[in-house]
Amino acid sequence: MLLLDGKIASQSVKESLIIETKELIAKGKRKPHLAAVLIGNNGASETYVASKVKFCGEIGFTSTLVRFENNIAEKELLAKIEELNTDDKIDGILVQLPLPKHISEANVINSINPDKDVDGFHPVSVGRLVQGLDTFIPATPYGIMLLLEHFQLTTKGKHAVVIGRSNIVGRPMSILLSSNIPYGNCTVTICHSHTPDLKEITLQADIIIAALGRPEFVKGDMVKEGAIVIDVGITRVDDASAAKGYRIKGDVDFKEVSKVAGAASPVPGGVGLMTIAGLMKNTLAAYNRRNP
Ligand code: GUN
């Protein structure tokens, strides 16, 4: 079985980003600048945002971390986003999700300038994706496309089954895989919590994208011999024997699935690293569009 190693693939994206950033600096241009907004102290969100900020530093980007307490008023958050929208030195803005319950996710996403929407969540970005126009592809689906590209996997004419229909992963992933683009051109089935006989469908898949957020949901007997299995899950599962008191589990039972799959991505060390690579490629694209 081919291990779809996100460390190797993300390192390759990282190296190309370092080169492109050095070229900008050599031309006397400023560095691309990402602003990350983090609200509250959700442990997983803190880890993700810290990884994004760290990656920025490693590739030569500037980053600004804006932090707010959990009880921040929506109005105050929107005012900060407006300030970032109009700041000429900021190229990309991301607001880490999930948000506290009293803040409307839609209002926040809609308030981001689409030219700086490096998460690709704004309706303008989503509409452009659906129409096959140049856009910001949400970072996780983008990272999965980069993973498929790195390992030169054939997708054309294949049956891809996407489990999960979230705006962040499942839905944009289904659009990309069905689009007439490199590493697209699949026949796509989207499955979700109301899909009966899921196993019957996954057994027909040449490619499975597991993005439902249920630890080790995809078992070996749900996978066709030789299929490509991409695991998007990252759930913290309590485990007293682990140093941090929890372990990160994917949506795929890797031990079982690796015995039948032709290729599979591990968790950790798979899609998570590619997500950050996708975000940084979007940030550089936003910079280049704004500074032609
Ligand atoms: N929460 C989980 N995934 C993401 C992501 O890709 N971007 C943001 N902003 N929040 C997330």
Coordinates of C-alpha atoms and ligand atoms in Angstrom, one line a residue:
M1 CA 0.0 0.0 0.0
L2 CA 1.2 3.5 -0.9
L3 CA 1.3 5.8 2.2
L4 CA 0.0 9.2 1.3
D5 CA 2.5 11.0 3.6
G6 CA 1.4 14.6 4.2
K7 CA 4.9 15.3 5.7
I8 CA 6.6 14.7 2.4
A9 CA 3.9 16.3 0.2
S10 CA 3.6 19.4 2.4
Q11 CA 7.4 19.8 2.6
S12 CA 7.5 19.9 -1.2
V13 CA 4.8 22.7 -1.2
K14 CA 6.7 24.5 1.6
E15 CA 9.9 24.5 -0.4
S16 CA 8.2 26.0 -3.5
L17 CA 6.6 28.7 -1.3
I18 CA 10.0 29.5 0.3
I19 CA 11.5 30.0 -3.2
E20 CA 8.6 32.2 -4.3
T21 CA 8.7 34.4 -1.2
K22 CA 12.5 34.8 -1.6
E23 CA 12.0 35.9 -5.2
L24 CA 9.5 38.6 -4.0
I25 CA 11.9 39.9 -1.4
A26 CA 14.8 39.9 -3.9
K27 CA 12.6 42.1 -6.1
G28 CA 12.3 44.6 -3.1
K29 CA 8.6 43.7 -2.5
R30 CA 7.1 43.2 1.0
K31 CA 6.3 39.8 2.4
P32 CA 2.8 38.2 2.0
H33 CA 0.9 38.9 5.3
L34 CA -1.8 36.6 6.8
A35 CA -4.0 37.7 9.6
A36 CA -5.5 35.0 11.8
V37 CA -8.4 35.7 14.2
L38 CA -8.9 33.4 17.1
I39 CA -11.8 33.7 19.5
G40 CA -11.9 32.0 22.9
N41 CA -9.6 29.2 24.0
N42 CA -10.8 26.0 22.3
G43 CA -7.7 23.7 22.5
A44 CA -7.9 22.3 19.0
S45 CA -8.4 25.8 17.5
E46 CA -5.4 27.1 19.4
T47 CA -3.3 24.3 18.1
Y48 CA -4.4 24.8 14.5
V49 CA -3.9 28.6 14.6
A50 CA -0.4 28.2 16.2
S51 CA 0.6 25.8 13.4
K52 CA -0.6 28.3 10.8
V53 CA 1.4 31.1 12.4
K54 CA 4.5 28.9 12.7
F55 CA 4.2 27.8 9.0
C56 CA 4.0 31.5 8.0
G57 CA 7.3 32.2 9.8
E58 CA 9.0 29.1 8.2
I59 CA 8.2 30.2 4.7
G60 CA 9.0 33.9 5.2
F61 CA 5.4 35.3 5.4
T62 CA 4.4 37.8 8.0
S63 CA 1.5 36.9 10.3
T64 CA -0.6 38.7 12.7
L65 CA -2.6 36.8 15.4
V66 CA -5.7 38.7 16.6
R67 CA -7.1 37.1 19.8
F68 CA -10.4 37.8 21.5
E69 CA -12.1 36.5 24.6
N70 CA -14.9 34.1 24.2
N71 CA -17.5 36.7 25.2
I72 CA -16.5 39.3 22.5
A73 CA -19.6 41.0 20.9
E74 CA -20.2 40.2 17.3
K75 CA -20.2 43.9 16.5
E76 CA -16.7 44.2 17.9
L77 CA -15.4 41.2 15.9
L78 CA -17.0 42.6 12.7
A79 CA -15.3 46.0 13.3
K80 CA -11.9 44.3 13.6
I81 CA -12.6 42.3 10.4
E82 CA -13.4 45.6 8.6
E83 CA -10.2 47.1 9.8
L84 CA -8.3 44.1 8.4
N85 CA -10.3 44.3 5.1
T86 CA -9.1 47.9 4.5
D87 CA -5.5 47.4 5.7
D88 CA -3.5 47.4 2.5
K89 CA -0.7 45.4 4.2
I90 CA -2.9 42.5 5.0
D91 CA -3.3 40.0 2.1
G92 CA -5.3 37.2 3.7
I93 CA -7.8 37.0 6.6
L94 CA -8.9 33.8 8.4
V95 CA -11.3 33.6 11.3
Q96 CA -10.8 30.2 13.0
L97 CA -14.0 28.2 13.3
P98 CA -16.0 27.2 15.3
L99 CA -17.2 30.5 16.7
P100 CA -18.9 31.0 20.1
K101 CA -22.6 30.3 19.9
H102 CA -23.6 33.9 20.2
I103 CA -21.8 34.9 17.0
S104 CA -23.3 34.3 13.6
E105 CA -20.8 32.3 11.5
A106 CA -22.6 33.5 8.3
N107 CA -22.3 37.2 9.3
V108 CA -18.6 36.8 10.0
I109 CA -17.8 34.9 6.8
N110 CA -19.8 37.4 4.7
S111 CA -18.0 40.3 6.3
I112 CA -14.5 39.2 5.0
N113 CA -13.4 41.0 1.8
P114 CA -13.6 38.2 -0.9
D115 CA -10.2 39.4 -2.2
K116 CA -8.7 38.4 1.2
D117 CA -10.8 35.3 1.8
V118 CA -8.0 32.8 1.9
D119 CA -10.2 30.2 3.6
G120 CA -12.5 30.2 0.6
F121 CA -15.7 30.2 2.8
H122 CA -17.2 33.5 1.5
P123 CA -20.3 32.9 -0.8
V124 CA -18.4 34.7 -3.6
S125 CA -15.5 32.3 -3.3
V126 CA -17.9 29.3 -3.2
G127 CA -19.9 30.6 -6.2
R128 CA -16.7 31.0 -8.2
L129 CA -15.6 27.4 -7.2
V130 CA -19.0 26.0 -8.4
Q131 CA -18.7 27.9 -11.7
G132 CA -15.1 26.7 -12.3
L133 CA -13.7 30.2 -12.0
D134 CA -10.4 31.2 -10.4
T135 CA -11.1 31.3 -6.7
F136 CA -9.7 30.5 -3.2
I137 CA -10.3 26.8 -2.7
P138 CA -11.0 26.0 1.0
A139 CA -7.7 24.9 2.5
T140 CA -8.5 21.2 3.3
P141 CA -10.0 20.3 -0.1
Y142 CA -7.1 22.2 -1.7
G143 CA -4.6 20.3 0.4
I144 CA -6.2 17.0 -0.6
M145 CA -5.9 18.0 -4.3
L146 CA -2.2 18.9 -3.7
L147 CA -1.8 15.4 -2.0
L148 CA -3.3 13.7 -5.0
E149 CA -1.1 15.7 -7.3
H150 CA 2.1 15.0 -5.3
F151 CA 1.5 11.3 -5.5
Q152 CA 0.4 11.5 -9.1
L153 CA -2.8 9.5 -8.4
T154 CA -5.2 9.0 -11.3
T155 CA -8.7 10.3 -10.7
K156 CA -10.1 10.8 -14.2
G157 CA -13.2 8.5 -14.7
K158 CA -12.9 7.1 -11.1
H159 CA -15.8 6.8 -8.7
A160 CA -15.2 9.1 -5.7
V161 CA -17.3 8.7 -2.6
V162 CA -17.2 11.7 -0.2
I163 CA -18.5 11.0 3.3
G164 CA -19.6 14.3 4.9
R165 CA -21.2 17.4 3.4
S166 CA -19.7 20.2 5.4
N167 CA -19.1 23.6 3.8
I168 CA -15.4 23.3 4.9
V169 CA -14.6 19.9 3.4
G170 CA -17.2 17.5 2.0
R171 CA -19.2 19.9 -0.3
P172 CA -16.2 21.8 -1.9
M173 CA -14.4 18.4 -2.2
S174 CA -17.2 17.0 -4.2
I175 CA -17.2 20.0 -6.5
L176 CA -13.5 19.8 -7.1
L177 CA -13.4 16.0 -7.7
S178 CA -16.3 16.3 -10.2
S179 CA -14.8 19.4 -12.0
N180 CA -13.0 19.2 -15.3
I181 CA -9.6 20.0 -13.8
P182 CA -6.3 18.1 -13.1
Y183 CA -7.1 15.5 -10.4
G184 CA -10.8 16.0 -11.0
N185 CA -13.1 14.4 -13.6
C186 CA -14.5 11.8 -11.1
T187 CA -18.0 10.6 -10.8
V188 CA -18.9 11.7 -7.3
T189 CA -21.3 10.4 -4.7
I190 CA -21.8 12.4 -1.5
C191 CA -22.9 10.4 1.5
H192 CA -24.1 11.8 4.9
S193 CA -25.9 10.9 8.1
H194 CA -29.1 10.1 6.2
T195 CA -27.5 7.8 3.7
P196 CA -28.8 4.2 4.1
D197 CA -26.5 1.3 3.3
L198 CA -23.3 3.4 3.3
K199 CA -21.1 0.3 3.1
E200 CA -22.8 -0.7 -0.2
I201 CA -21.8 2.6 -1.6
T202 CA -18.2 2.9 -0.2
L203 CA -17.5 -0.6 -1.6
Q204 CA -18.1 0.8 -5.1
A205 CA -15.6 3.6 -4.5
D206 CA -12.2 3.9 -6.2
I207 CA -11.6 6.9 -4.0
I208 CA -13.0 7.5 -0.5
I209 CA -12.8 10.9 1.2
A210 CA -13.7 10.4 4.9
A211 CA -14.8 13.7 6.3
L212 CA -17.6 13.0 8.8
G213 CA -15.8 13.6 12.1
R214 CA -16.4 10.1 13.6
P215 CA -13.2 8.4 14.9
E216 CA -12.3 5.2 13.0
F217 CA -15.7 5.0 11.2
V218 CA -14.4 3.6 7.9
K219 CA -13.5 -0.1 8.5
G220 CA -11.6 -2.5 6.3
D221 CA -14.8 -4.2 5.1
M222 CA -16.1 -0.9 3.7
V223 CA -13.2 -0.5 1.3
K224 CA -12.7 -2.0 -2.2
E225 CA -9.4 -3.7 -2.8
G226 CA -6.9 -1.2 -4.2
A227 CA -9.0 1.9 -3.4
I228 CA -7.5 5.3 -2.5
V229 CA -8.6 6.4 1.0
I230 CA -8.1 9.9 2.3
D231 CA -8.7 10.5 6.0
V232 CA -9.8 14.1 6.9
G233 CA -10.8 13.3 10.5
I234 CA -9.0 14.8 13.4
T235 CA -10.9 14.1 16.6
R236 CA -9.4 14.3 20.1
V237 CA -10.3 11.1 21.9
D238 CA -9.6 11.0 25.7
D239 CA -6.8 8.5 26.6
A240 CA -5.3 8.6 30.1
S241 CA -2.3 6.7 28.9
A242 CA -1.3 9.5 26.4
A243 CA 1.0 12.3 27.5
K244 CA -1.6 15.0 26.7
G245 CA -4.6 13.0 28.0
Y246 CA -6.0 12.5 24.5
R247 CA -5.1 11.0 21.1
I248 CA -5.8 12.3 17.7
K249 CA -8.0 9.8 15.7
G250 CA -8.9 10.0 12.1
D251 CA -12.2 8.9 10.5
V252 CA -10.5 5.8 9.1
D253 CA -9.5 2.6 10.9
F254 CA -6.1 2.8 9.4
K255 CA -4.9 -0.6 10.7
E256 CA -7.7 -2.4 9.0
V257 CA -8.0 -0.2 5.9
S258 CA -4.3 -0.3 5.1
K259 CA -4.6 -4.1 4.5
V260 CA -7.1 -3.5 1.6
A261 CA -6.5 0.0 0.2
G262 CA -4.1 0.7 -2.6
A263 CA -3.2 4.1 -1.0
A264 CA -4.2 5.8 2.2
S265 CA -3.3 8.9 4.2
P266 CA -2.5 8.6 7.9
V267 CA -3.7 10.7 10.8
P268 CA -1.7 12.5 12.1
G269 CA 0.7 13.2 9.3
G270 CA -1.7 13.3 6.4
V271 CA -4.3 15.8 5.4
G272 CA -3.8 18.1 8.4
L273 CA -0.4 19.2 7.1
M274 CA -1.7 19.7 3.6
T275 CA -4.5 22.0 4.9
I276 CA -1.9 24.5 6.0
A277 CA 0.0 24.2 2.7
G278 CA -3.3 25.0 0.9
L279 CA -4.0 28.0 3.1
M280 CA -0.5 29.4 2.4
K281 CA -0.9 28.9 -1.4
N282 CA -4.1 30.9 -1.1
T283 CA -2.4 33.6 0.9
L284 CA 0.4 33.9 -1.8
A285 CA -2.3 34.0 -4.5
A286 CA -4.2 36.7 -2.7
Y287 CA -0.9 38.7 -2.4
N288 CA -0.1 38.2 -6.1
R289 CA -3.6 39.3 -7.1
R290 CA -3.5 42.4 -5.0
N291 CA 0.1 43.3 -6.0
P292 CA 0.3 42.4 -9.7
Ligands
GUN1 N1 -11.9 25.1 11.5 C1 -11.7 23.8 11.0 N2 -11.1 23.9 9.8 C2 -11.0 25.2 9.5 C3 -10.4 25.9 8.4 O1 -10.0 25.3 7.4 N3 -10.4 27.3 8.5 C4 -10.9 27.9 9.6 N4 -10.9 29.2 9.6 N5 -11.5 27.3 10.6 C5 -11.5 25.9 10.6

